[in-house]
mmCIF file of C-alpha atoms and ligand atoms in Angstrom:
data_model
loop_
_atom_site.group_PDB
_atom_site.id
_atom_site.type_symbol
_atom_site.label_atom_id
_atom_site.label_comp_id
_atom_site.label_asym_id
_atom_site.label_seq_id
_atom_site.Cartn_x
_atom_site.Cartn_y
_atom_site.Cartn_z
ATOM 1 C CA MET A 183 0.000 0.000 0.000
ATOM 2 C CA LYS A 184 0.998 3.583 -0.476
ATOM 3 C CA SER A 185 2.606 5.425 2.349
ATOM 4 C CA ILE A 186 0.384 7.856 4.151
ATOM 5 C CA LEU A 187 2.747 10.047 6.098
ATOM 6 C CA LEU A 188 5.148 12.620 4.884
ATOM 7 C CA LEU A 189 8.686 11.682 5.865
ATOM 8 C CA SER A 190 9.483 15.206 6.736
ATOM 9 C CA LEU A 191 12.863 16.852 6.850
ATOM 10 C CA SER A 192 14.729 13.597 6.373
ATOM 11 C CA ILE A 193 17.923 15.226 5.233
ATOM 12 C CA VAL A 194 19.238 18.710 5.514
ATOM 13 C CA ILE A 195 22.216 19.640 3.416
ATOM 14 C CA ASN A 196 24.284 22.701 4.004
ATOM 15 C CA GLN A 197 25.964 23.552 0.811
ATOM 16 C CA SER A 198 28.140 26.517 0.277
ATOM 17 C CA LEU A 199 28.474 27.778 -3.242
ATOM 18 C CA ALA A 200 31.943 29.219 -2.946
ATOM 19 C CA LYS A 201 31.680 31.396 -6.013
ATOM 20 C CA ASN A 202 28.877 33.495 -4.578
ATOM 21 C CA SER A 203 29.488 32.673 -0.906
ATOM 22 C CA HIS A 204 25.876 31.779 -0.379
ATOM 23 C CA THR A 205 24.522 29.332 2.119
ATOM 24 C CA ILE A 206 21.719 27.187 0.884
ATOM 25 C CA VAL A 207 19.734 24.898 3.127
ATOM 26 C CA LEU A 208 17.979 22.204 1.195
ATOM 27 C CA SER A 209 15.244 20.174 2.881
ATOM 28 C CA ILE A 210 14.227 16.917 1.274
ATOM 29 C CA PHE A 211 10.762 15.445 1.658
ATOM 30 C CA TYR A 212 10.362 11.837 0.496
ATOM 31 C CA ASN A 213 7.020 10.594 -0.844
ATOM 32 C CA ALA A 214 5.828 14.157 -0.983
ATOM 33 C CA ARG A 215 4.772 16.357 -3.829
ATOM 34 C CA TYR A 216 4.521 20.115 -3.732
ATOM 35 C CA LEU A 217 1.026 20.969 -4.906
ATOM 36 C CA CYS A 218 0.361 24.522 -5.892
ATOM 37 C CA VAL A 219 -3.122 25.725 -4.965
ATOM 38 C CA ASP A 220 -3.322 27.984 -7.976
ATOM 39 C CA PRO A 221 -4.307 26.242 -11.202
ATOM 40 C CA GLN A 222 -2.013 28.596 -13.074
ATOM 41 C CA CYS A 223 1.099 27.326 -11.324
ATOM 42 C CA SER A 224 3.561 25.597 -13.528
ATOM 43 C CA PRO A 225 7.246 24.813 -13.162
ATOM 44 C CA PHE A 226 9.550 27.372 -14.728
ATOM 45 C CA THR A 227 11.872 24.614 -15.876
ATOM 46 C CA THR A 228 11.345 20.909 -16.441
ATOM 47 C CA VAL A 229 14.309 18.678 -17.117
ATOM 48 C CA VAL A 230 14.928 14.948 -17.116
ATOM 49 C CA THR A 231 17.800 14.136 -14.799
ATOM 50 C CA PRO A 232 19.419 10.762 -14.166
ATOM 51 C CA SER A 233 19.085 10.980 -10.402
ATOM 52 C CA LEU A 234 17.712 12.807 -7.413
ATOM 53 C CA ARG A 235 21.187 14.193 -6.868
ATOM 54 C CA SER A 236 21.327 15.805 -10.311
ATOM 55 C CA CYS A 237 17.857 17.313 -9.823
ATOM 56 C CA GLN A 238 19.197 18.813 -6.569
ATOM 57 C CA SER A 239 22.132 20.281 -8.442
ATOM 58 C CA ALA A 240 19.870 21.699 -11.122
ATOM 59 C CA CYS A 241 17.994 23.576 -8.392
ATOM 60 C CA LEU A 242 21.132 24.699 -6.553
ATOM 61 C CA ILE A 243 22.779 26.253 -9.588
ATOM 62 C CA ASN A 244 19.611 28.079 -10.576
ATOM 63 C CA THR A 245 19.297 31.366 -8.710
ATOM 64 C CA ASP A 246 15.526 31.394 -8.950
ATOM 65 C CA CYS A 247 14.888 27.812 -7.832
ATOM 66 C CA ARG A 248 13.171 27.535 -4.449
ATOM 67 C CA THR A 249 11.329 24.242 -4.832
ATOM 68 C CA ALA A 250 12.116 21.177 -6.923
ATOM 69 C CA ILE A 251 10.167 17.991 -7.494
ATOM 70 C CA PHE A 252 11.879 14.798 -8.611
ATOM 71 C CA ASP A 253 9.645 11.997 -9.845
ATOM 72 C CA GLN A 254 11.530 8.716 -9.342
ATOM 73 C CA SER A 255 9.317 6.841 -11.783
ATOM 74 C CA ASN A 256 10.150 8.934 -14.870
ATOM 75 C CA HIS A 257 13.103 11.014 -13.610
ATOM 76 C CA GLN A 258 11.335 14.262 -14.375
ATOM 77 C CA CYS A 259 12.753 17.176 -12.413
ATOM 78 C CA ASP A 260 10.523 20.269 -12.093
ATOM 79 C CA LEU A 261 12.016 23.498 -10.770
ATOM 80 C CA PHE A 262 9.759 26.172 -9.286
ATOM 81 C CA ILE A 263 10.359 29.758 -8.273
ATOM 82 C CA ASP A 264 7.683 29.256 -5.601
ATOM 83 C CA ILE A 265 8.345 28.867 -1.928
ATOM 84 C CA VAL A 266 5.929 26.201 -0.741
ATOM 85 C CA ARG A 267 4.088 28.369 1.728
ATOM 86 C CA GLN A 268 3.670 31.142 -0.836
ATOM 87 C CA TYR A 269 1.290 29.264 -3.061
ATOM 88 C CA GLY A 270 0.754 25.711 -1.989
ATOM 89 C CA GLN A 271 1.186 22.710 0.246
ATOM 90 C CA MET A 272 2.782 19.272 0.401
ATOM 91 C CA ILE A 273 0.730 16.203 -0.380
ATOM 92 C CA THR A 274 1.670 12.543 -0.034
ATOM 93 C CA ASN A 275 2.835 11.052 -3.304
ATOM 94 C CA GLU A 276 4.661 7.715 -3.583
ATOM 95 C CA ASN A 277 8.027 7.816 -5.391
ATOM 96 C CA VAL A 278 8.125 11.576 -5.574
ATOM 97 C CA VAL A 279 10.660 13.722 -3.745
ATOM 98 C CA THR A 280 10.205 17.416 -3.090
ATOM 99 C CA MET A 281 13.149 19.615 -2.189
ATOM 100 C CA THR A 282 12.852 23.090 -0.793
ATOM 101 C CA ALA A 283 15.726 25.552 -0.831
ATOM 102 C CA ILE A 284 16.138 28.300 1.716
ATOM 103 C CA ASP A 285 18.867 30.669 0.758
ATOM 104 C CA ASN A 286 19.923 34.261 0.610
ATOM 105 C CA ARG A 287 20.177 34.510 -3.139
ATOM 106 C CA GLN A 288 18.231 37.447 -4.534
ATOM 107 C CA LEU A 289 15.347 36.373 -6.672
ATOM 108 C CA SER A 290 15.362 38.122 -10.022
ATOM 109 C CA ALA A 291 11.596 38.542 -9.769
ATOM 110 C CA ILE A 292 9.282 38.437 -6.778
ATOM 111 C CA SER A 293 6.749 36.361 -8.598
ATOM 112 C CA GLU A 294 5.876 36.102 -12.220
ATOM 113 C CA ARG A 295 2.544 34.661 -11.267
ATOM 114 C CA ASN A 296 -0.669 36.258 -12.372
ATOM 115 C CA TRP A 297 -2.555 36.779 -9.106
ATOM 116 C CA ILE A 298 -5.915 36.959 -10.882
ATOM 117 C CA MET A 299 -7.722 33.627 -11.041
ATOM 118 C CA ASN A 300 -9.079 32.896 -14.510
ATOM 119 C CA GLY A 301 -8.186 36.349 -15.796
ATOM 120 C CA ASP A 302 -7.965 34.851 -19.283
ATOM 121 C CA ALA A 303 -11.462 33.262 -19.321
ATOM 122 C CA GLU A 304 -9.932 29.895 -20.150
ATOM 123 C CA THR A 305 -10.897 28.053 -16.929
ATOM 124 C CA GLY A 306 -14.347 26.462 -16.875
ATOM 125 C CA PRO A 307 -17.121 26.428 -19.460
ATOM 126 C CA CYS A 308 -17.762 29.107 -22.105
ATOM 127 C CA ALA A 309 -20.980 29.970 -23.930
ATOM 128 C CA SER A 310 -21.205 28.696 -27.502
ATOM 129 C CA ASP A 311 -24.585 30.341 -28.136
ATOM 130 C CA SER A 312 -26.525 33.307 -26.688
ATOM 131 C CA SER A 313 -26.833 31.712 -23.213
ATOM 132 C CA VAL A 314 -25.472 33.106 -19.943
ATOM 133 C CA VAL A 315 -22.379 31.264 -18.665
ATOM 134 C CA SER A 316 -21.153 32.952 -15.488
ATOM 135 C CA PRO A 317 -17.371 33.304 -15.271
ATOM 136 C CA THR A 318 -15.511 30.627 -13.293
ATOM 137 C CA ASP A 319 -13.610 31.848 -10.176
ATOM 138 C CA TRP A 320 -15.338 35.252 -10.198
ATOM 139 C CA ASN A 321 -18.246 36.610 -8.176
ATOM 140 C CA HIS A 322 -20.743 38.311 -10.440
ATOM 141 C CA ASN A 323 -23.902 40.356 -10.661
ATOM 142 C CA GLY A 324 -25.997 40.180 -13.821
ATOM 143 C CA THR A 325 -25.391 38.336 -17.045
ATOM 144 C CA VAL A 326 -21.628 38.758 -17.489
ATOM 145 C CA THR A 327 -20.610 35.715 -19.519
ATOM 146 C CA GLN A 328 -17.542 33.724 -20.356
ATOM 147 C CA VAL A 329 -17.942 33.160 -24.081
ATOM 148 C CA TYR A 330 -16.132 31.585 -27.013
ATOM 149 C CA TYR A 331 -14.575 33.859 -29.591
ATOM 150 C CA ASN A 332 -16.400 33.746 -32.941
ATOM 151 C CA ASN A 333 -19.779 33.587 -31.158
ATOM 152 C CA PRO A 334 -22.158 36.012 -32.946
ATOM 153 C CA SER A 335 -23.613 37.130 -29.572
ATOM 154 C CA SER A 336 -20.355 38.691 -28.390
ATOM 155 C CA SER A 337 -19.123 39.625 -31.889
ATOM 156 C CA GLN A 338 -15.395 39.234 -31.102
ATOM 157 C CA LEU A 339 -13.666 37.136 -33.733
ATOM 158 C CA THR A 340 -10.284 35.486 -33.315
ATOM 159 C CA THR A 341 -9.314 37.412 -36.447
ATOM 160 C CA ASP A 342 -10.147 40.818 -34.907
ATOM 161 C CA PRO A 343 -7.300 42.859 -33.376
ATOM 162 C CA GLY A 344 -6.560 41.599 -29.854
ATOM 163 C CA PRO A 345 -4.045 39.609 -27.800
ATOM 164 C CA SER A 346 -1.957 36.999 -29.608
ATOM 165 C CA ASP A 347 -2.466 34.662 -26.633
ATOM 166 C CA ARG A 348 -6.242 35.118 -26.511
ATOM 167 C CA GLY A 349 -7.058 31.406 -26.191
ATOM 168 C CA ASN A 350 -10.614 30.272 -26.861
ATOM 169 C CA CYS A 351 -12.758 32.505 -24.670
ATOM 170 C CA HIS A 352 -13.224 36.005 -23.267
ATOM 171 C CA PHE A 353 -15.714 37.844 -21.029
ATOM 172 C CA TYR A 354 -18.588 40.018 -22.262
ATOM 173 C CA GLY A 355 -21.652 41.678 -20.790
ATOM 174 C CA GLN A 356 -24.252 39.468 -22.573
ATOM 175 C CA ILE A 357 -27.578 41.249 -21.971
ATOM 176 C CA SER A 358 -27.712 43.219 -18.676
ATOM 177 C CA SER A 359 -27.401 46.972 -19.096
ATOM 178 C CA THR A 360 -24.842 46.985 -16.274
ATOM 179 C CA THR A 361 -23.139 43.830 -15.124
ATOM 180 C CA THR A 362 -20.103 43.226 -12.928
ATOM 181 C CA MET A 363 -17.673 40.543 -11.846
ATOM 182 C CA TRP A 364 -15.092 40.694 -9.091
ATOM 183 C CA GLN A 365 -12.662 38.625 -7.065
ATOM 184 C CA LYS A 366 -10.918 39.321 -3.800
ATOM 185 C CA ARG A 367 -7.779 37.420 -2.883
ATOM 186 C CA ASN A 368 -5.275 37.448 -0.064
ATOM 187 C CA PHE A 369 -1.608 37.822 -0.757
ATOM 188 C CA THR A 370 0.361 35.133 1.068
ATOM 189 C CA SER A 371 2.308 35.953 4.233
ATOM 190 C CA TYR A 372 5.576 35.603 2.356
ATOM 191 C CA PHE A 373 4.895 39.015 0.763
ATOM 192 C CA TYR A 374 3.955 40.951 3.905
ATOM 193 C CA SER A 375 7.390 42.247 4.905
ATOM 194 C CA LEU A 376 8.298 43.016 1.300
ATOM 195 C CA ILE A 377 5.080 44.974 0.817
ATOM 196 C CA ASP A 378 5.433 46.799 4.132
ATOM 197 C CA ASN A 379 8.880 47.999 3.141
ATOM 198 C CA LEU A 380 7.492 49.571 -0.024
ATOM 199 C CA THR A 381 9.636 47.500 -2.295
ATOM 200 C CA VAL A 382 6.807 45.862 -4.190
ATOM 201 C CA ARG A 383 5.331 47.262 -7.363
ATOM 202 C CA PHE A 384 2.414 45.984 -9.379
ATOM 203 C CA ASN A 385 1.743 45.658 -13.065
ATOM 204 C CA PHE A 386 -1.944 45.493 -13.918
ATOM 205 C CA SER A 387 -3.179 44.979 -17.454
ATOM 206 C CA ALA A 388 -6.039 43.745 -19.608
ATOM 207 C CA TRP A 389 -7.258 43.673 -23.195
ATOM 208 C CA ILE A 390 -10.476 45.659 -23.350
ATOM 209 C CA GLY A 391 -12.835 46.504 -26.200
ATOM 210 C CA GLY A 392 -16.153 46.062 -27.921
ATOM 211 C CA TYR A 393 -18.067 45.824 -31.149
ATOM 212 C CA SER A 394 -17.899 48.107 -34.189
ATOM 213 C CA TYR A 395 -19.405 51.618 -33.682
ATOM 214 C CA GLN A 396 -21.377 50.458 -30.617
ATOM 215 C CA ASP A 397 -20.196 52.104 -27.428
ATOM 216 C CA ASP A 398 -20.866 49.224 -24.995
ATOM 217 C CA TYR A 399 -17.734 49.196 -22.851
ATOM 218 C CA ALA A 400 -15.823 47.583 -20.015
ATOM 219 C CA GLN A 401 -13.390 48.834 -17.385
ATOM 220 C CA VAL A 402 -11.377 47.212 -14.591
ATOM 221 C CA PHE A 403 -10.613 48.478 -11.096
ATOM 222 C CA LEU A 404 -7.891 47.330 -8.710
ATOM 223 C CA MET A 405 -8.096 48.020 -4.966
ATOM 224 C CA PHE A 406 -5.836 47.075 -2.060
ATOM 225 C CA PHE A 407 -6.937 46.227 1.491
ATOM 226 C CA ASN A 408 -5.067 46.044 4.777
ATOM 227 C CA GLN A 409 -5.200 43.582 7.687
ATOM 228 C CA SER A 410 -8.467 45.100 8.949
ATOM 229 C CA ASN A 411 -9.968 44.834 5.477
ATOM 230 C CA GLN A 412 -9.950 48.605 4.965
ATOM 231 C CA MET A 413 -9.197 49.877 1.503
ATOM 232 C CA ILE A 414 -5.826 51.636 1.370
ATOM 233 C CA GLY A 415 -3.960 53.529 -1.328
ATOM 234 C CA ASN A 416 -5.416 54.558 -4.659
ATOM 235 C CA ILE A 417 -7.969 52.837 -6.832
ATOM 236 C CA THR A 418 -6.352 51.927 -10.143
ATOM 237 C CA VAL A 419 -8.600 51.936 -13.203
ATOM 238 C CA ILE A 420 -7.795 50.548 -16.625
ATOM 239 C CA GLY A 421 -10.195 51.345 -19.433
ATOM 240 C CA PRO A 422 -12.806 52.101 -20.457
ATOM 241 C CA VAL A 423 -12.082 51.556 -24.137
ATOM 242 C CA ARG A 424 -14.787 53.415 -26.064
ATOM 243 C CA ALA A 425 -15.809 53.007 -29.722
ATOM 244 C CA SER A 426 -13.801 56.144 -30.538
ATOM 245 C CA ASP A 427 -10.652 54.622 -28.975
ATOM 246 C CA ARG A 428 -11.132 51.589 -31.215
ATOM 247 C CA GLY A 429 -11.822 53.689 -34.332
ATOM 248 C CA ASP A 430 -15.220 51.927 -34.464
ATOM 249 C CA ILE A 431 -13.415 48.663 -35.198
ATOM 250 C CA THR A 432 -14.373 45.471 -33.346
ATOM 251 C CA SER A 433 -11.266 44.808 -31.289
ATOM 252 C CA LEU A 434 -9.614 44.407 -27.900
ATOM 253 C CA LEU A 435 -6.933 46.977 -27.020
ATOM 254 C CA PHE A 436 -4.117 46.526 -24.490
ATOM 255 C CA ARG A 437 -4.355 48.761 -21.417
ATOM 256 C CA GLN A 438 -1.993 48.745 -18.448
ATOM 257 C CA ALA A 439 -1.172 50.559 -15.237
ATOM 258 C CA ASN A 440 1.575 50.152 -12.676
ATOM 259 C CA GLY A 441 2.314 51.525 -9.234
ATOM 260 C CA SER A 442 3.443 50.541 -5.771
ATOM 261 C CA VAL A 443 1.522 48.190 -3.537
ATOM 262 C CA PRO A 444 0.634 50.291 -0.468
ATOM 263 C CA SER A 445 2.402 49.424 2.759
ATOM 264 C CA GLY A 446 0.099 47.281 4.920
ATOM 265 C CA THR A 447 -1.601 45.567 1.972
ATOM 266 C CA ARG A 448 -2.815 42.041 2.710
ATOM 267 C CA SER A 449 -5.406 41.490 -0.021
ATOM 268 C CA PHE A 450 -6.648 42.948 -3.273
ATOM 269 C CA GLU A 451 -9.869 43.106 -5.226
ATOM 270 C CA THR A 452 -10.303 43.242 -8.981
ATOM 271 C CA PHE A 453 -13.664 44.585 -10.079
ATOM 272 C CA VAL A 454 -14.824 44.546 -13.703
ATOM 273 C CA GLN A 455 -17.769 46.622 -14.873
ATOM 274 C CA PHE A 456 -19.564 46.293 -18.211
ATOM 275 C CA ILE A 457 -21.861 49.138 -19.348
ATOM 276 C CA ARG A 458 -24.245 48.763 -22.320
ATOM 277 C CA THR A 459 -25.183 51.804 -24.359
ATOM 278 C CA SER A 460 -26.349 50.287 -27.634
ATOM 279 C CA GLY A 461 -28.631 47.443 -28.796
ATOM 280 C CA THR A 462 -29.872 44.431 -26.860
ATOM 281 C CA TYR A 463 -26.619 42.557 -26.509
ATOM 282 C CA HIS A 464 -23.936 43.965 -24.345
ATOM 283 C CA ASN A 465 -20.776 43.818 -26.429
ATOM 284 C CA GLY A 466 -18.315 45.288 -23.938
ATOM 285 C CA ALA A 467 -15.568 42.657 -23.877
ATOM 286 C CA ILE A 468 -12.382 41.837 -22.026
ATOM 287 C CA ASP A 469 -9.639 39.194 -21.911
ATOM 288 C CA ASN A 470 -6.273 38.512 -20.234
ATOM 289 C CA ILE A 471 -6.637 40.423 -16.964
ATOM 290 C CA VAL A 472 -3.220 40.225 -15.302
ATOM 291 C CA LEU A 473 -1.830 41.384 -11.940
ATOM 292 C CA ILE A 474 1.891 40.778 -11.449
ATOM 293 C CA LEU A 475 4.020 41.857 -8.490
ATOM 294 C CA TYR A 476 7.626 42.833 -9.059
ATOM 295 C CA LYS A 477 10.472 44.663 -7.354
HETATM 296 C C1 LIG B 538 -26.521 44.041 -8.795
HETATM 297 O O1 LIG B 538 -26.854 44.940 -9.848
HETATM 298 C C2 LIG B 538 -28.072 45.631 -9.626
HETATM 299 C C3 LIG B 538 -28.388 46.422 -10.891
HETATM 300 O O2 LIG B 538 -27.286 47.172 -11.319
HETATM 301 C C4 LIG B 538 -27.919 46.531 -8.405
HETATM 302 O O3 LIG B 538 -29.123 47.222 -8.148
HETATM 303 C C5 LIG B 538 -27.554 45.652 -7.209
HETATM 304 O O4 LIG B 538 -27.290 46.463 -6.099
HETATM 305 C C6 LIG B 538 -26.331 44.819 -7.511
HETATM 306 N N1 LIG B 538 -26.082 43.894 -6.414
HETATM 307 C C7 LIG B 538 -24.886 43.697 -5.899
HETATM 308 C C8 LIG B 538 -24.789 42.685 -4.819
HETATM 309 O O5 LIG B 538 -23.896 44.316 -6.301
HETATM 310 C C1 LIG B 539 -8.141 36.167 3.691
HETATM 311 O O1 LIG B 539 -7.658 36.516 4.964
HETATM 312 C C2 LIG B 539 -8.687 36.825 5.883
HETATM 313 C C3 LIG B 539 -8.067 37.398 7.137
HETATM 314 O O2 LIG B 539 -6.921 36.692 7.501
HETATM 315 C C4 LIG B 539 -9.515 35.576 6.137
HETATM 316 O O3 LIG B 539 -10.572 35.867 7.048
HETATM 317 C C5 LIG B 539 -10.096 35.103 4.814
HETATM 318 O O4 LIG B 539 -10.799 33.905 4.992
HETATM 319 C C6 LIG B 539 -9.008 34.906 3.776
HETATM 320 N N1 LIG B 539 -9.643 34.655 2.494
HETATM 321 C C7 LIG B 539 -9.296 33.632 1.739
HETATM 322 C C8 LIG B 539 -10.018 33.504 0.440
HETATM 323 O O5 LIG B 539 -8.435 32.839 2.062
HETATM 324 C C1 LIG B 540 11.225 45.364 6.416
HETATM 325 O O1 LIG B 540 11.498 46.358 7.356
HETATM 326 C C2 LIG B 540 11.504 45.891 8.680
HETATM 327 C C3 LIG B 540 11.645 47.083 9.601
HETATM 328 O O2 LIG B 540 12.506 48.038 9.042
HETATM 329 C C4 LIG B 540 12.655 44.911 8.847
HETATM 330 O O3 LIG B 540 12.671 44.401 10.153
HETATM 331 C C5 LIG B 540 12.440 43.761 7.869
HETATM 332 O O4 LIG B 540 13.529 42.868 7.915
HETATM 333 C C6 LIG B 540 12.284 44.284 6.464
HETATM 334 N N1 LIG B 540 11.951 43.180 5.618
HETATM 335 C C7 LIG B 540 12.450 43.038 4.399
HETATM 336 C C8 LIG B 540 11.997 41.831 3.653
HETATM 337 O O5 LIG B 540 13.217 43.831 3.897
HETATM 338 C C1 LIG B 541 4.185 45.072 -17.275
HETATM 339 O O1 LIG B 541 3.302 44.435 -18.189
HETATM 340 C C2 LIG B 541 3.584 44.733 -19.552
HETATM 341 C C3 LIG B 541 2.594 43.990 -20.365
HETATM 342 O O2 LIG B 541 2.480 42.661 -19.997
HETATM 343 C C4 LIG B 541 4.987 44.297 -19.905
HETATM 344 O O3 LIG B 541 5.261 44.720 -21.213
HETATM 345 C C5 LIG B 541 5.962 44.918 -18.947
HETATM 346 O O4 LIG B 541 7.230 44.398 -19.211
HETATM 347 C C6 LIG B 541 5.580 44.587 -17.532
HETATM 348 N N1 LIG B 541 6.501 45.205 -16.619
HETATM 349 C C7 LIG B 541 7.076 44.514 -15.630
HETATM 350 C C8 LIG B 541 8.050 45.257 -14.812
HETATM 351 O O5 LIG B 541 6.803 43.359 -15.386
HETATM 352 C C1 LIG B 542 -6.252 49.800 7.858
HETATM 353 O O1 LIG B 542 -6.516 51.037 7.225
HETATM 354 C C2 LIG B 542 -7.382 51.864 7.958
HETATM 355 C C3 LIG B 542 -7.721 53.064 7.097
HETATM 356 O O2 LIG B 542 -6.534 53.662 6.603
HETATM 357 C C4 LIG B 542 -6.723 52.245 9.281
HETATM 358 O O3 LIG B 542 -7.588 53.059 10.038
HETATM 359 C C5 LIG B 542 -6.412 50.968 10.038
HETATM 360 O O4 LIG B 542 -5.690 51.289 11.215
HETATM 361 C C6 LIG B 542 -5.585 50.033 9.193
HETATM 362 N N1 LIG B 542 -5.424 48.775 9.903
HETATM 363 C C7 LIG B 542 -4.262 48.118 9.947
HETATM 364 C C8 LIG B 542 -4.248 46.835 10.706
HETATM 365 O O5 LIG B 542 -3.247 48.558 9.403
HETATM 366 C C1 LIG B 543 -1.808 57.752 -5.218
HETATM 367 O O1 LIG B 543 -1.868 58.692 -6.269
HETATM 368 C C2 LIG B 543 -1.150 59.889 -5.998
HETATM 369 C C3 LIG B 543 -1.433 60.863 -7.105
HETATM 370 O O2 LIG B 543 -1.227 60.258 -8.364
HETATM 371 C C4 LIG B 543 0.323 59.551 -5.862
HETATM 372 O O3 LIG B 543 1.060 60.724 -5.574
HETATM 373 C C5 LIG B 543 0.503 58.568 -4.740
HETATM 374 O O4 LIG B 543 1.855 58.153 -4.674
HETATM 375 C C6 LIG B 543 -0.366 57.329 -4.967
HETATM 376 N N1 LIG B 543 -0.296 56.457 -3.800
HETATM 377 C C7 LIG B 543 0.077 55.199 -3.886
HETATM 378 C C8 LIG B 543 0.095 54.414 -2.607
HETATM 379 O O5 LIG B 543 0.418 54.657 -4.932
HETATM 380 C C1 LIG B 544 4.252 51.955 -16.110
HETATM 381 O O1 LIG B 544 3.206 52.669 -16.717
HETATM 382 C C2 LIG B 544 3.690 53.731 -17.526
HETATM 383 C C3 LIG B 544 2.501 54.560 -17.958
HETATM 384 O O2 LIG B 544 1.553 53.748 -18.614
HETATM 385 C C4 LIG B 544 4.464 53.157 -18.699
HETATM 386 O O3 LIG B 544 4.958 54.183 -19.504
HETATM 387 C C5 LIG B 544 5.616 52.326 -18.153
HETATM 388 O O4 LIG B 544 6.270 51.657 -19.226
HETATM 389 C C6 LIG B 544 5.111 51.284 -17.183
HETATM 390 N N1 LIG B 544 6.247 50.618 -16.525
HETATM 391 C C7 LIG B 544 6.364 49.303 -16.446
HETATM 392 C C8 LIG B 544 7.562 48.844 -15.724
HETATM 393 O O5 LIG B 544 5.550 48.505 -16.916
HETATM 394 CA CA1 LIG B 545 -8.848 34.122 -23.280
HETATM 395 CA CA1 LIG B 546 -24.634 46.121 -28.082
#
């Protein structure tokens, strides 16, 4: 039968990389797999290594590696920038070894993760007709719908100007005159001291647009909250993109904002508003909503 318990902290290696005089403490967890809670997590590097030892080395020589998984059955070695408690947990998994590195190497990026869940409308079902399909991972009010491109109801075609990585689906208003979707998420404790020392900046972007000369539009708001759930700092708005901005052409245009994450921030909310001004269908549309933290 499969083992049930995590054999925690079986080995601790102190390894000094003389060249950079760094101390790296590597903890090795047998029969354990790092599982990221965010569906968008993926390893930044996957290699096939002959042994556990060579997977360890691959992590140690890579400045950005903080977690590595070695699968003893197929020798796959996945390197992650994530620190386990930032985004995930350990689960029991026979024949898999997870290594976590604690070291004083400077990460080149805080996190290249998009903090918005399903910002690209690719998670969960999409409407293939004029029905309402509420967006996955978002709270919503009204008919806001996750819809396939090339659906006549939303009018956005994959051949219209827009993101090159648009995938299969996007969000649109569907039929309500005003409809909204929003999500509130906590940052993980790993970021608290960085944020409090004002070293963290954010990059917030989306592709926003609509249909032809119709002025149905969308805009996105970003708000930060502190420990007592009070809003702090400024509200960041991207959009709206009006028909005149699009030259009356059906399209999605790139919009972005950046700034510093206010000291004391513990969570954020992204709020998307769709306003209809023309016709029955609400053609305000949006895709690829991204929030990235960086130094
Ligand atoms: C939902 O939208 C309607 C119409 O715009 C508004 O009256 C209502 O307050 C909204 N409800 C919530 C929970 O936002
Ligand atoms: C976010 O943190 C607050 C306060 O610590 C907690 O009450 C809430 O449940 C957390 N939300 C999520 C989605 O984890
Ligand atoms: C942030 O500042 C506090 C107080 O100055 C300090 O104790 C802490 O180590 C700093 N944290 C980081 C990550 O720089
Ligand atoms: C911010 O986002 C834009 C668009 O994705 C990108 O071009 C830019 O490099 C980003 N900046 C940083 C610092 O990540
Ligand atoms: C949160 O922000 C509010 C408003 O600025 C402030 O009154 C409160 O003291 C803050 N709470 C914490 C825990 O920082
Ligand atoms: C809020 O906006 C004002 C005016 O643009 C700016 O001076 C200030 O630095 C911003 N605050 C934060 C926390 O970004
Ligand atoms: C921040 O936003 C400004 C104004 O849109 C833009 O010019 C600049 O390139 C952005 N910086 C980064 C690092 O994305
Ligand atoms: Ca998409
Ligand atoms: Ca319309």
